[in-house]
């Protein structure tokens, strides 16, 4: 086994990393390597495999659909599976409109574009976007700009637009300082919102990529209250938290917030296919 001469692996320093493990097949939470060893996929292949590897019902549904229609241009055409998904997700999430894209980053980009254009359509010049310290929203340029800066974004810094950055008062059992940190973050948010703000984006309840940093539901409700008071929009990036990861189907529901826009991917296809959707309120669609 060695590094393949033609593959380029993401977030991997080839000079210092061990050679990749070659996977032959997956079933449930187990991966079988080509040399016969079995591993537990404890990261669900970067949080996408919510239903396990090789889940037969998903494989069969994809097979059936592929024999009928694999895809069709979506401008001026529609089809029953898309309508079914939109109807079901709208009812589950309480955001009426579904826009398709192809991964978590683009679902976030679409949310930002919808928010931005919504203000432009109304002749408003709201330009500021607010995001949180430690946030990760993806690796396309807009998503990178929204995420906190890191060694992965450093080479592109001059291409990334500015956002106002608020501290993320993550907490843990026995944390005595959380109230103080929440108050500080809310104060920073109030100050930032004094500048006309197009949207605020956050990962509800838990930031994944920055190391499972959890905030309390009450903090998110207080954030939402302030956003509403300033007439701005709330974008929930549920690419990681969506589809049951926090106990409720969506972390926003568990936290008791109702965003204006929601980005979804990962669990949406259980890792079988790349797909993202952005859910938007009817108000924004209109
Ligand atoms: C919260 C969050 N947003 C966006 C993304 C980007 O998703 P993708 O890798 O599908 O572009 C991720 C990926 O880990 C994520 O965790």
PDB file of N, CA and C and ligand atoms in Angstrom, residues 47 103-105 108 136-138 203 237 239-240 265-266, ligand 1:
ATOM      1  N   UNK A  47     -19.303  12.652   9.280  1.00  0.00           N
ATOM      2  CA  UNK A  47     -20.652  13.005   9.752  1.00  0.00           C
ATOM      3  C   UNK A  47     -21.741  12.858   8.697  1.00  0.00           C
ATOM      4  N   UNK A 103     -23.778  20.335  -2.027  1.00  0.00           N
ATOM      5  CA  UNK A 103     -23.006  19.957  -0.834  1.00  0.00           C
ATOM      6  C   UNK A 103     -23.277  20.978   0.265  1.00  0.00           C
ATOM      7  N   UNK A 104     -22.639  20.789   1.402  1.00  0.00           N
ATOM      8  CA  UNK A 104     -22.892  21.681   2.532  1.00  0.00           C
ATOM      9  C   UNK A 104     -22.437  23.109   2.272  1.00  0.00           C
ATOM     10  N   UNK A 105     -21.266  23.229   1.642  1.00  0.00           N
ATOM     11  CA  UNK A 105     -20.743  24.573   1.369  1.00  0.00           C
ATOM     12  C   UNK A 105     -21.675  25.358   0.454  1.00  0.00           C
ATOM     13  N   UNK A 108     -24.777  26.574   2.147  1.00  0.00           N
ATOM     14  CA  UNK A 108     -24.496  27.785   2.919  1.00  0.00           C
ATOM     15  C   UNK A 108     -24.394  28.994   1.980  1.00  0.00           C
ATOM     16  N   UNK A 136     -17.373  26.921  11.357  1.00  0.00           N
ATOM     17  CA  UNK A 136     -16.948  26.306  10.094  1.00  0.00           C
ATOM     18  C   UNK A 136     -18.182  26.154   9.216  1.00  0.00           C
ATOM     19  N   UNK A 137     -18.128  26.741   8.012  1.00  0.00           N
ATOM     20  CA  UNK A 137     -19.293  26.676   7.132  1.00  0.00           C
ATOM     21  C   UNK A 137     -18.971  26.079   5.768  1.00  0.00           C
ATOM     22  N   UNK A 138     -17.740  25.608   5.577  1.00  0.00           N
ATOM     23  CA  UNK A 138     -17.400  24.969   4.305  1.00  0.00           C
ATOM     24  C   UNK A 138     -16.168  25.582   3.676  1.00  0.00           C
ATOM     25  N   UNK A 203     -24.026  27.760  13.685  1.00  0.00           N
ATOM     26  CA  UNK A 203     -24.277  26.324  13.760  1.00  0.00           C
ATOM     27  C   UNK A 203     -25.064  26.100  15.049  1.00  0.00           C
ATOM     28  N   UNK A 237     -26.928  26.968   9.988  1.00  0.00           N
ATOM     29  CA  UNK A 237     -26.147  25.986   9.235  1.00  0.00           C
ATOM     30  C   UNK A 237     -26.295  24.648   9.957  1.00  0.00           C
ATOM     31  N   UNK A 239     -25.818  21.731   8.492  1.00  0.00           N
ATOM     32  CA  UNK A 239     -25.169  20.721   7.646  1.00  0.00           C
ATOM     33  C   UNK A 239     -24.676  19.550   8.505  1.00  0.00           C
ATOM     34  N   UNK A 240     -24.130  19.856   9.668  1.00  0.00           N
ATOM     35  CA  UNK A 240     -23.655  18.795  10.555  1.00  0.00           C
ATOM     36  C   UNK A 240     -24.745  18.348  11.533  1.00  0.00           C
ATOM     37  N   UNK A 265     -27.228  19.255   4.409  1.00  0.00           N
ATOM     38  CA  UNK A 265     -26.546  18.356   3.466  1.00  0.00           C
ATOM     39  C   UNK A 265     -26.261  17.051   4.206  1.00  0.00           C
ATOM     40  N   UNK A 266     -25.035  16.566   4.172  1.00  0.00           N
ATOM     41  CA  UNK A 266     -24.597  15.372   4.920  1.00  0.00           C
ATOM     42  C   UNK A 266     -25.684  14.314   5.109  1.00  0.00           C
TER      43      UNK A 266
HETATM   44  C1  LIG B   1     -21.503  23.027   9.820  1.00  0.00           C
HETATM   45  C2  LIG B   1     -20.959  22.716   8.460  1.00  0.00           C
HETATM   46  N1  LIG B   1     -21.267  23.527   7.443  1.00  0.00           N
HETATM   47  C3  LIG B   1     -20.813  23.292   6.190  1.00  0.00           C
HETATM   48  C4  LIG B   1     -20.001  22.198   5.920  1.00  0.00           C
HETATM   49  C5  LIG B   1     -19.500  21.992   4.527  1.00  0.00           C
HETATM   50  O1  LIG B   1     -20.087  20.873   3.953  1.00  0.00           O
HETATM   51  P1  LIG B   1     -19.439  20.197   2.670  1.00  0.00           P
HETATM   52  O2  LIG B   1     -18.160  19.572   3.119  1.00  0.00           O
HETATM   53  O3  LIG B   1     -20.463  19.186   2.233  1.00  0.00           O
HETATM   54  O4  LIG B   1     -19.242  21.263   1.650  1.00  0.00           O
HETATM   55  C6  LIG B   1     -19.661  21.326   6.958  1.00  0.00           C
HETATM   56  C7  LIG B   1     -18.803  20.163   6.697  1.00  0.00           C
HETATM   57  O5  LIG B   1     -18.271  19.535   7.579  1.00  0.00           O
HETATM   58  C8  LIG B   1     -20.142  21.597   8.265  1.00  0.00           C
HETATM   59  O6  LIG B   1     -19.844  20.804   9.300  1.00  0.00           O
END
